[in-house]
CSV table of C-alpha atoms in Angstrom, one decimal:
chain,number,residue,atom,x,y,z
D,1,UNK,CA,71.2,80.6,84.7
D,2,UNK,CA,69.7,84.1,84.5
D,3,UNK,CA,72.0,85.4,81.7
D,4,UNK,CA,72.6,82.6,79.3
D,5,UNK,CA,74.3,85.1,76.9
D,6,UNK,CA,77.3,84.8,79.1
D,7,UNK,CA,77.6,81.2,77.9
D,8,UNK,CA,77.5,82.3,74.4
D,9,UNK,CA,80.2,85.0,75.0
D,10,UNK,CA,82.4,82.2,76.5
D,11,UNK,CA,81.9,80.1,73.4
D,12,UNK,CA,82.7,83.0,71.1
D,13,UNK,CA,86.0,83.4,73.2
D,14,UNK,CA,86.8,79.7,73.0
D,15,UNK,CA,86.5,79.6,69.1
D,16,UNK,CA,90.2,79.5,68.4
D,17,UNK,CA,90.9,76.9,71.0
D,18,UNK,CA,88.0,74.8,69.8
D,19,UNK,CA,89.3,74.9,66.2
D,20,UNK,CA,92.7,74.0,67.3
D,21,UNK,CA,91.5,71.0,69.3
D,22,UNK,CA,89.4,69.9,66.2
D,23,UNK,CA,92.3,70.2,64.0
D,24,UNK,CA,94.5,68.1,66.2
D,25,UNK,CA,91.9,65.4,66.2
D,26,UNK,CA,91.3,65.5,62.5
D,27,UNK,CA,95.1,65.0,61.9
D,28,UNK,CA,94.9,61.6,63.4
D,29,UNK,CA,93.7,59.2,60.6
D,30,UNK,CA,91.4,57.3,62.9
D,31,UNK,CA,90.0,54.7,60.5
D,32,UNK,CA,89.1,51.5,62.1
D,33,UNK,CA,91.7,48.8,61.8
D,34,UNK,CA,92.4,45.2,63.1
D,35,UNK,CA,93.0,45.0,66.8
D,36,UNK,CA,96.6,45.4,67.9
D,37,UNK,CA,97.7,44.6,71.4
D,38,UNK,CA,95.3,46.4,73.8
D,39,UNK,CA,93.7,48.4,71.1
D,40,UNK,CA,90.5,46.7,69.9
D,41,UNK,CA,90.0,49.2,66.9
D,42,UNK,CA,93.6,49.7,65.8
D,43,UNK,CA,96.3,52.1,66.8
D,44,UNK,CA,95.0,55.4,65.1
D,45,UNK,CA,91.5,55.1,66.7
D,46,UNK,CA,93.3,54.4,70.1
D,47,UNK,CA,95.5,57.5,69.6
D,48,UNK,CA,92.5,59.8,68.8
D,49,UNK,CA,90.6,58.5,71.7
D,50,UNK,CA,93.5,58.9,74.1
D,51,UNK,CA,94.0,62.4,72.7
D,52,UNK,CA,90.4,63.4,73.3
D,53,UNK,CA,90.4,62.0,76.9
D,54,UNK,CA,93.5,64.2,77.5
D,55,UNK,CA,91.4,67.2,76.5
D,56,UNK,CA,88.9,66.5,78.9
D,57,UNK,CA,91.4,66.0,81.6
D,58,UNK,CA,93.2,69.2,80.7
D,59,UNK,CA,90.0,71.1,81.3
D,60,UNK,CA,89.2,69.5,84.7
D,61,UNK,CA,86.5,67.0,83.8
D,62,UNK,CA,86.4,63.4,85.1
D,63,UNK,CA,87.3,61.1,82.3
D,64,UNK,CA,86.8,57.3,82.0
D,65,UNK,CA,88.4,54.6,79.8
D,66,UNK,CA,86.5,51.4,79.6
D,67,UNK,CA,89.1,48.9,78.4
D,68,UNK,CA,89.8,50.9,75.3
D,69,UNK,CA,86.4,50.1,73.9
D,70,UNK,CA,85.0,53.6,74.6
D,71,UNK,CA,84.8,56.0,77.5
D,72,UNK,CA,83.4,59.4,78.5
D,73,UNK,CA,84.2,62.9,79.8
D,74,UNK,CA,81.9,63.7,82.6
D,75,UNK,CA,80.5,67.0,83.9
D,76,UNK,CA,79.3,65.9,87.5
D,77,UNK,CA,75.8,66.8,88.6
D,78,UNK,CA,73.8,66.5,91.8
D,79,UNK,CA,71.8,63.4,91.1
D,80,UNK,CA,72.4,59.8,89.8
D,81,UNK,CA,70.9,60.4,86.5
D,82,UNK,CA,73.0,60.6,83.5
D,83,UNK,CA,72.3,62.9,80.4
D,84,UNK,CA,74.3,61.6,77.3
D,85,UNK,CA,76.0,63.3,74.5
D,86,UNK,CA,76.6,60.4,72.2
D,87,UNK,CA,79.5,61.0,69.9
D,88,UNK,CA,82.3,59.1,67.9
D,89,UNK,CA,85.8,59.9,66.9
D,90,UNK,CA,86.5,57.0,64.3
D,91,UNK,CA,86.0,57.9,60.6
D,92,UNK,CA,85.3,56.3,57.4
D,93,UNK,CA,88.3,55.8,54.9
D,94,UNK,CA,89.2,59.0,53.1
D,95,UNK,CA,88.5,57.6,49.7
D,96,UNK,CA,89.6,59.5,46.5
D,97,UNK,CA,88.8,62.8,44.8
D,98,UNK,CA,90.1,65.2,47.6
D,99,UNK,CA,91.5,68.6,46.7
D,100,UNK,CA,93.6,68.6,49.9
D,101,UNK,CA,95.0,66.1,52.3
D,102,UNK,CA,92.0,64.6,54.2
D,103,UNK,CA,94.1,64.5,57.4
D,104,UNK,CA,95.6,67.9,57.4
D,105,UNK,CA,92.6,69.9,58.7
D,106,UNK,CA,92.7,72.8,56.1
D,107,UNK,CA,90.7,76.1,56.7
D,108,UNK,CA,89.5,77.9,53.7
D,109,UNK,CA,86.6,80.2,53.0
D,110,UNK,CA,85.2,79.9,56.5
D,111,UNK,CA,85.2,76.1,56.3
D,112,UNK,CA,87.4,73.5,58.0
D,113,UNK,CA,88.2,70.5,55.8
D,114,UNK,CA,89.1,67.0,56.6
D,115,UNK,CA,87.8,63.6,57.1
D,116,UNK,CA,85.7,63.6,60.3
D,117,UNK,CA,85.1,67.4,60.1
D,118,UNK,CA,81.4,66.9,60.1
D,119,UNK,CA,81.1,63.1,60.9
D,120,UNK,CA,81.7,63.2,63.8
D,121,UNK,CA,84.7,65.0,65.1
D,122,UNK,CA,83.5,68.6,64.5
D,123,UNK,CA,80.2,68.0,66.2
D,124,UNK,CA,81.9,66.0,69.0
D,125,UNK,CA,84.1,69.0,69.7
D,126,UNK,CA,81.1,71.3,69.5
D,127,UNK,CA,79.1,69.3,72.1
D,128,UNK,CA,82.3,69.1,74.3
D,129,UNK,CA,82.8,72.9,74.3
D,130,UNK,CA,79.1,73.5,75.0
D,131,UNK,CA,79.8,71.4,78.1
D,132,UNK,CA,83.0,73.3,78.8
D,133,UNK,CA,81.4,76.7,78.4
D,134,UNK,CA,78.5,75.7,80.9
D,135,UNK,CA,81.0,74.5,83.3
D,136,UNK,CA,83.1,77.7,83.0
D,137,UNK,CA,79.9,79.8,83.5
D,138,UNK,CA,79.2,78.2,86.7
D,139,UNK,CA,76.2,76.0,85.8
D,140,UNK,CA,75.4,73.2,88.4
D,141,UNK,CA,73.6,70.5,86.6
D,142,UNK,CA,71.1,68.3,88.3
D,143,UNK,CA,72.0,65.4,86.0
D,144,UNK,CA,75.5,64.1,85.3
D,145,UNK,CA,76.4,65.2,81.8
D,146,UNK,CA,78.5,62.5,80.0
D,147,UNK,CA,79.9,63.0,76.6
D,148,UNK,CA,80.2,59.4,75.5
D,149,UNK,CA,83.0,58.6,73.0
D,150,UNK,CA,82.3,55.8,70.6
D,151,UNK,CA,85.2,54.3,68.7
D,152,UNK,CA,83.7,52.1,65.9
D,153,UNK,CA,80.5,53.8,65.0
D,154,UNK,CA,81.4,53.7,61.3
D,155,UNK,CA,81.6,49.8,61.4
D,156,UNK,CA,80.1,47.3,64.1
D,157,UNK,CA,79.3,49.4,67.2
D,158,UNK,CA,81.0,46.8,69.3
D,159,UNK,CA,82.6,49.6,71.4
D,160,UNK,CA,79.4,51.2,72.4
D,161,UNK,CA,77.8,47.9,73.1
D,162,UNK,CA,80.7,47.0,75.4
D,163,UNK,CA,80.7,50.5,77.1
D,164,UNK,CA,77.0,50.3,77.9
D,165,UNK,CA,77.4,46.8,79.4
D,166,UNK,CA,80.0,48.2,81.8
D,167,UNK,CA,78.5,51.6,82.5
D,168,UNK,CA,75.2,52.8,83.8
D,169,UNK,CA,72.6,53.4,81.1
D,170,UNK,CA,71.8,57.1,80.6
D,171,UNK,CA,68.2,58.3,81.1
D,172,UNK,CA,68.2,60.7,78.2
D,173,UNK,CA,70.4,62.3,75.6
D,174,UNK,CA,71.1,63.4,72.1
D,175,UNK,CA,73.7,62.4,69.4
D,176,UNK,CA,75.3,65.4,67.5
D,177,UNK,CA,75.7,63.2,64.4
D,178,UNK,CA,73.0,64.0,61.9
D,179,UNK,CA,70.7,67.1,61.0
D,180,UNK,CA,68.8,69.8,62.6
D,181,UNK,CA,66.1,70.4,63.7
D,182,UNK,CA,65.7,66.8,65.3
D,183,UNK,CA,65.8,63.3,64.0
D,184,UNK,CA,63.0,61.6,65.7
D,185,UNK,CA,62.9,58.5,63.5
D,186,UNK,CA,65.8,56.4,62.1
D,187,UNK,CA,65.3,53.7,59.7
D,188,UNK,CA,66.3,50.1,60.4
D,189,UNK,CA,69.8,49.0,59.1
D,190,UNK,CA,70.9,45.8,57.6
D,191,UNK,CA,74.3,44.8,56.3
D,192,UNK,CA,75.0,41.5,54.6
D,193,UNK,CA,77.2,39.7,52.0
D,194,UNK,CA,76.0,37.9,49.0
D,195,UNK,CA,78.6,35.2,48.3
D,196,UNK,CA,79.1,32.9,45.4
D,197,UNK,CA,81.8,30.4,44.9
D,198,UNK,CA,83.4,30.6,41.4
D,199,UNK,CA,84.7,27.1,41.2
D,200,UNK,CA,86.8,28.0,38.3
D,201,UNK,CA,87.5,24.6,36.7
D,202,UNK,CA,83.8,23.7,36.5
D,203,UNK,CA,82.4,26.7,35.0
D,204,UNK,CA,84.7,27.6,32.1
D,205,UNK,CA,83.2,28.2,28.6
D,206,UNK,CA,84.8,28.7,25.2
D,207,UNK,CA,85.4,32.4,25.7
D,208,UNK,CA,89.0,33.4,26.6
D,209,UNK,CA,88.4,36.7,28.4
D,210,UNK,CA,89.2,36.4,32.0
D,211,UNK,CA,88.2,38.6,34.9
D,212,UNK,CA,91.2,37.7,37.1
D,213,UNK,CA,90.4,40.0,40.0
D,214,UNK,CA,88.2,43.0,41.1
D,215,UNK,CA,88.2,45.2,44.1
D,216,UNK,CA,85.4,47.9,44.5
D,217,UNK,CA,84.4,50.1,47.4
D,218,UNK,CA,85.9,51.0,50.8
D,219,UNK,CA,83.0,50.4,53.4
D,220,UNK,CA,79.5,49.1,53.4
D,221,UNK,CA,78.1,52.4,54.4
D,222,UNK,CA,79.7,54.4,51.6
D,223,UNK,CA,78.7,54.5,48.0
D,224,UNK,CA,81.6,52.7,46.3
D,225,UNK,CA,83.7,55.3,44.5
D,226,UNK,CA,86.4,53.1,42.9
D,227,UNK,CA,86.8,49.7,41.1
D,228,UNK,CA,90.0,48.2,39.9
D,229,UNK,CA,89.6,45.2,37.8
D,230,UNK,CA,92.4,43.0,36.1
D,231,UNK,CA,91.4,41.3,32.8
D,232,UNK,CA,93.5,38.8,30.9
D,233,UNK,CA,93.3,38.0,27.1
D,234,UNK,CA,91.5,41.0,25.9
D,235,UNK,CA,91.9,44.8,25.6
D,236,UNK,CA,88.7,46.5,26.2
D,237,UNK,CA,89.8,50.0,25.3
D,238,UNK,CA,87.1,50.4,22.5
D,239,UNK,CA,84.3,49.2,24.8
D,240,UNK,CA,85.4,51.6,27.5
D,241,UNK,CA,85.8,54.5,25.2
D,242,UNK,CA,82.5,54.0,23.7
D,243,UNK,CA,80.9,53.7,27.1
D,244,UNK,CA,82.5,56.9,28.4
D,245,UNK,CA,81.4,58.8,25.4
D,246,UNK,CA,77.8,57.6,25.7
D,247,UNK,CA,77.4,57.9,29.6
D,248,UNK,CA,79.9,60.5,30.8
D,249,UNK,CA,81.1,58.1,33.5
D,250,UNK,CA,84.8,58.2,34.7
D,251,UNK,CA,86.5,54.9,33.3
D,252,UNK,CA,90.1,54.2,32.3
D,253,UNK,CA,91.4,51.2,30.5
D,254,UNK,CA,95.2,50.6,30.5
D,255,UNK,CA,96.6,48.0,28.3
D,256,UNK,CA,98.9,45.4,29.8
D,257,UNK,CA,101.1,42.8,28.1
D,258,UNK,CA,98.5,40.1,28.4
D,259,UNK,CA,95.2,42.0,28.8
D,260,UNK,CA,94.2,45.2,30.5
D,261,UNK,CA,93.4,46.9,33.8
D,262,UNK,CA,90.1,48.9,34.1
D,263,UNK,CA,89.7,51.6,36.7
D,264,UNK,CA,86.3,53.2,37.5
D,265,UNK,CA,86.0,56.4,39.6
D,266,UNK,CA,82.6,57.0,41.1
D,267,UNK,CA,81.4,59.6,43.5
D,268,UNK,CA,81.4,58.7,47.1
D,269,UNK,CA,78.3,59.4,49.4
D,270,UNK,CA,76.8,58.2,52.6
D,271,UNK,CA,75.2,54.8,52.1
D,272,UNK,CA,71.9,56.2,53.6
D,273,UNK,CA,71.7,58.5,50.6
D,274,UNK,CA,73.1,56.5,47.7
D,275,UNK,CA,71.4,58.7,45.2
D,276,UNK,CA,73.8,61.4,46.0
D,277,UNK,CA,76.7,59.5,44.7
D,278,UNK,CA,77.8,57.5,41.7
D,279,UNK,CA,78.4,53.9,42.4
D,280,UNK,CA,81.5,52.7,40.6
D,281,UNK,CA,80.6,49.0,41.0
D,282,UNK,CA,77.3,49.7,39.3
D,283,UNK,CA,79.2,51.5,36.5
D,284,UNK,CA,81.6,48.7,36.0
D,285,UNK,CA,78.8,46.0,35.8
D,286,UNK,CA,76.9,48.1,33.3
D,287,UNK,CA,80.2,48.7,31.3
D,288,UNK,CA,80.8,44.9,30.9
D,289,UNK,CA,77.3,43.7,30.5
D,290,UNK,CA,78.0,42.4,27.0
D,291,UNK,CA,81.4,41.0,27.6
D,292,UNK,CA,81.5,37.1,27.7
D,293,UNK,CA,83.9,36.2,30.4
D,294,UNK,CA,85.5,32.8,30.6
D,295,UNK,CA,83.7,31.8,33.7
D,296,UNK,CA,79.9,31.4,33.5
D,297,UNK,CA,79.4,32.2,37.3
D,298,UNK,CA,81.0,35.6,36.7
D,299,UNK,CA,78.7,36.1,33.7
D,300,UNK,CA,75.8,35.2,35.7
D,301,UNK,CA,76.7,37.6,38.4
D,302,UNK,CA,77.1,40.5,36.0
D,303,UNK,CA,73.6,39.8,34.6
D,304,UNK,CA,72.2,39.4,38.2
D,305,UNK,CA,73.6,42.8,39.3
D,306,UNK,CA,72.3,44.6,36.2
D,307,UNK,CA,68.8,43.2,36.4
D,308,UNK,CA,68.4,43.1,40.1
D,309,UNK,CA,70.3,46.1,41.3
D,310,UNK,CA,71.6,48.5,38.7
D,311,UNK,CA,71.1,52.2,39.1
D,312,UNK,CA,68.2,51.7,41.6
D,313,UNK,CA,68.4,53.2,45.1
D,314,UNK,CA,65.3,51.6,46.8
D,315,UNK,CA,65.4,47.7,46.0
D,316,UNK,CA,62.9,48.1,43.2
D,317,UNK,CA,63.9,44.9,41.5
D,318,UNK,CA,65.3,43.0,44.6
D,319,UNK,CA,61.9,42.2,46.1
D,320,UNK,CA,62.2,44.8,48.8
D,321,UNK,CA,60.6,48.0,47.3
D,322,UNK,CA,59.1,48.9,50.7
D,323,UNK,CA,58.0,52.2,52.2
D,324,UNK,CA,55.7,53.5,54.9
D,325,UNK,CA,54.1,56.8,56.0
D,326,UNK,CA,56.5,57.6,59.0
D,327,UNK,CA,59.8,57.0,57.2
D,328,UNK,CA,59.5,56.8,53.4
D,329,UNK,CA,61.1,54.4,51.0
D,330,UNK,CA,63.8,51.8,51.7
D,331,UNK,CA,67.4,52.9,50.7
D,332,UNK,CA,69.6,50.3,49.0
D,333,UNK,CA,73.4,50.8,48.7
D,334,UNK,CA,76.1,48.5,47.3
D,335,UNK,CA,79.2,49.2,49.4
D,336,UNK,CA,81.8,46.8,48.2
D,337,UNK,CA,82.5,44.0,45.7
D,338,UNK,CA,85.4,41.7,45.5
D,339,UNK,CA,86.1,38.9,42.9
D,340,UNK,CA,89.0,36.6,43.1
D,341,UNK,CA,89.7,33.1,42.0
D,342,UNK,CA,87.6,31.6,44.7
D,343,UNK,CA,84.6,33.8,45.3
D,344,UNK,CA,82.4,36.8,44.4
D,345,UNK,CA,81.5,38.7,47.4
D,346,UNK,CA,79.1,41.5,47.3
D,347,UNK,CA,78.4,43.8,50.4
D,348,UNK,CA,75.0,45.4,50.6
D,349,UNK,CA,73.8,48.1,53.1
D,350,UNK,CA,69.9,48.6,53.5
D,351,UNK,CA,67.9,51.2,55.4
D,352,UNK,CA,64.4,49.9,55.8
D,353,UNK,CA,61.2,51.6,56.9
D,354,UNK,CA,60.6,52.1,60.6
D,355,UNK,CA,57.4,50.0,60.7
D,356,UNK,CA,59.0,47.0,59.2
D,357,UNK,CA,61.4,44.3,60.7
D,358,UNK,CA,64.7,42.6,59.7
D,359,UNK,CA,62.7,39.4,59.0
D,360,UNK,CA,60.4,41.3,56.5
D,361,UNK,CA,63.5,42.5,54.5
D,362,UNK,CA,65.2,39.0,54.2
D,363,UNK,CA,61.9,37.4,53.5
D,364,UNK,CA,61.3,39.9,50.6
D,365,UNK,CA,64.7,39.3,49.0
D,366,UNK,CA,64.5,35.4,49.4
D,367,UNK,CA,63.6,34.5,45.9
D,368,UNK,CA,66.0,37.2,44.4
D,369,UNK,CA,69.2,36.0,46.0
D,370,UNK,CA,68.6,32.3,45.2
D,371,UNK,CA,71.9,30.6,44.4
D,372,UNK,CA,73.9,33.0,46.8
D,373,UNK,CA,74.9,32.5,50.3
D,374,UNK,CA,73.5,35.3,52.5
D,375,UNK,CA,75.9,36.2,55.3
D,376,UNK,CA,74.3,38.5,57.8
D,377,UNK,CA,76.8,41.1,59.1
D,378,UNK,CA,74.9,43.7,61.1
D,379,UNK,CA,71.5,44.8,62.1
D,380,UNK,CA,70.1,47.8,63.9
D,381,UNK,CA,66.3,48.1,64.7
D,382,UNK,CA,64.6,51.4,63.8
D,383,UNK,CA,64.4,54.3,66.2
D,384,UNK,CA,61.1,56.2,66.8
D,385,UNK,CA,60.6,59.0,69.4
D,386,UNK,CA,57.3,60.6,69.2
D,387,UNK,CA,57.1,64.4,68.2
D,388,UNK,CA,55.4,65.3,71.4
D,389,UNK,CA,58.1,63.6,73.7
D,390,UNK,CA,59.6,66.2,76.1
D,391,UNK,CA,63.0,65.7,74.7
D,392,UNK,CA,61.9,66.4,71.1
D,393,UNK,CA,59.9,69.3,72.2
D,394,UNK,CA,62.7,70.9,74.1
D,395,UNK,CA,65.1,70.4,71.3
D,396,UNK,CA,62.6,71.8,68.7
D,397,UNK,CA,62.2,74.9,70.9
D,398,UNK,CA,66.0,75.5,71.1
D,399,UNK,CA,66.2,75.1,67.3
D,400,UNK,CA,63.5,77.5,66.6
D,401,UNK,CA,64.7,80.1,69.0
D,402,UNK,CA,68.2,80.1,67.5
D,403,UNK,CA,67.3,80.0,63.9
D,404,UNK,CA,63.9,81.5,63.6
D,405,UNK,CA,62.8,78.7,61.5
D,406,UNK,CA,59.2,77.8,62.6
D,407,UNK,CA,58.4,75.7,59.5
D,408,UNK,CA,60.8,72.7,59.5
D,409,UNK,CA,59.5,69.7,61.5
D,410,UNK,CA,61.4,66.8,63.1
D,411,UNK,CA,63.0,64.5,60.4
D,412,UNK,CA,63.4,60.9,59.4
D,413,UNK,CA,66.7,59.6,58.3
D,414,UNK,CA,68.2,56.5,56.8
D,415,UNK,CA,71.4,57.0,58.7
D,416,UNK,CA,72.1,55.4,62.0
D,417,UNK,CA,73.3,57.1,65.0
D,418,UNK,CA,74.2,56.2,68.5
D,419,UNK,CA,70.7,57.6,69.6
D,420,UNK,CA,69.5,54.1,69.0
D,421,UNK,CA,71.6,52.7,71.9
D,422,UNK,CA,69.9,54.2,74.9
D,423,UNK,CA,66.2,55.3,75.8
D,424,UNK,CA,64.9,58.8,75.2
D,425,UNK,CA,67.4,59.7,72.7
D,426,UNK,CA,67.5,61.4,69.3
D,427,UNK,CA,70.0,62.9,66.9
D,428,UNK,CA,70.3,66.7,67.2
D,429,UNK,CA,72.4,68.5,64.4
D,430,UNK,CA,75.0,69.4,63.4
D,431,UNK,CA,73.9,70.0,59.7
D,432,UNK,CA,71.4,72.8,59.2
D,433,UNK,CA,68.6,72.8,56.6
D,434,UNK,CA,70.0,74.0,53.3
D,435,UNK,CA,73.6,73.0,54.1
D,436,UNK,CA,75.4,70.4,52.0
D,437,UNK,CA,75.5,66.9,53.4
D,438,UNK,CA,79.2,66.1,52.8
D,439,UNK,CA,79.8,63.2,55.3
D,440,UNK,CA,81.6,60.3,53.8
D,441,UNK,CA,82.4,62.4,50.7
D,442,UNK,CA,85.7,63.8,49.4
D,443,UNK,CA,86.4,67.4,50.7
D,444,UNK,CA,84.3,66.8,53.8
D,445,UNK,CA,84.0,69.9,55.8
D,446,UNK,CA,82.4,71.9,58.6
D,447,UNK,CA,81.2,75.5,58.3
D,448,UNK,CA,83.0,77.3,61.1
D,449,UNK,CA,80.1,79.7,61.7
D,450,UNK,CA,77.6,76.8,61.9
D,451,UNK,CA,80.0,75.0,64.2
D,452,UNK,CA,79.9,77.8,66.7
D,453,UNK,CA,76.1,78.3,66.3
D,454,UNK,CA,75.5,74.5,67.0
D,455,UNK,CA,77.9,74.8,70.0
D,456,UNK,CA,75.5,77.5,71.5
D,457,UNK,CA,72.4,75.4,70.7
D,458,UNK,CA,74.0,72.4,72.3
D,459,UNK,CA,74.7,74.4,75.5
D,460,UNK,CA,71.2,75.8,75.7
D,461,UNK,CA,69.7,72.3,75.1
D,462,UNK,CA,72.0,70.9,77.8
D,463,UNK,CA,71.0,73.5,80.2
D,464,UNK,CA,67.4,73.1,79.8
D,465,UNK,CA,67.4,69.3,80.1
D,466,UNK,CA,69.8,69.1,82.9
D,467,UNK,CA,68.9,72.1,85.2
């Protein structure tokens, strides 16, 4: 196309329509849920999926639904090759601490707020409108351009796996689900549970303080931002007040007829960057470190947690304090903890260096977790695409031309994107250097000006890679 400015003007003209579509998608609380009928990821995820496919149909694109496990919106090209825009429309739970309804799509001070605004509904809409603007401008792509819609990116990736078994694998693509300029390396990801049976009757001691139940966290890939613990035969108000005064953490103790309820409020963050949050589970375990509970297995667990995990973010005391030159240090996040009359279950999310393997991680922690059942939940191998790869070079050129930033180099992240699922694929935006990373956090937002800019960059990148 000789005059690409025409595409940019089209994107400017489509701004209000783009924001309206995004707002409609954010208003659907598409948190993954148990299967219901023909909806493998729950009714709300199905609703947002169908709504987005309808947008593609409205604008004259070909659409495809692969058994409700995922699908695509396609801009037909001249060859059989497929260029993928790998996106997702499911979101993590809203969590606490919002200043507005997370599913209202509030616009304020040039930002659109809502769960999914930056991860990943906003970038998905940006990539879609890049494709739409190119189509409206008369672009005739050589490759078929497919915006692939994932439905459980925030959980187990079963949808994208199913989709790729049924559909032809794209030859190249990018995922608008991370940072600019380009993510050429993603650390490996492991999720597992540590489980210990309580066997209440066999492990009682002379102490009467009973931890009846505890629930903490919302998802493995989020820093736990809440704990609710029910305690019998003790009022821990003085311990809580002293701890709050000493540390500044947010903890409440509510007295009941027979004991108390402790509520801890942490700060949520993405599990790949646990240092950006405050883990409520860690706060609770530190708070009660000197409390003698009636069950020795709970006491042993509290001691284990404080000694082996605590406020560390890199597995320092867990036997897995690994790092390498390409990708840096391992990231260690505790996502959830539950304690009931039968079990203690701790869910851990690890992002490990790109030159290591899953076996390295489990071998490293083997001695540390003696006495616990290790239940493997998920694993994603690392992604590495060389900086001199054609895809990386083109995307870097686009980034530099639009931003004037000639200093920032391709990045490494602990986050996991769909770029891992196909060959010759990396993450590209949407967060610009210097912008806040607010995914998985309360008051998540997308800067509207940045969204329009990234849409233009996506259009330019698609054009160069598909012409």
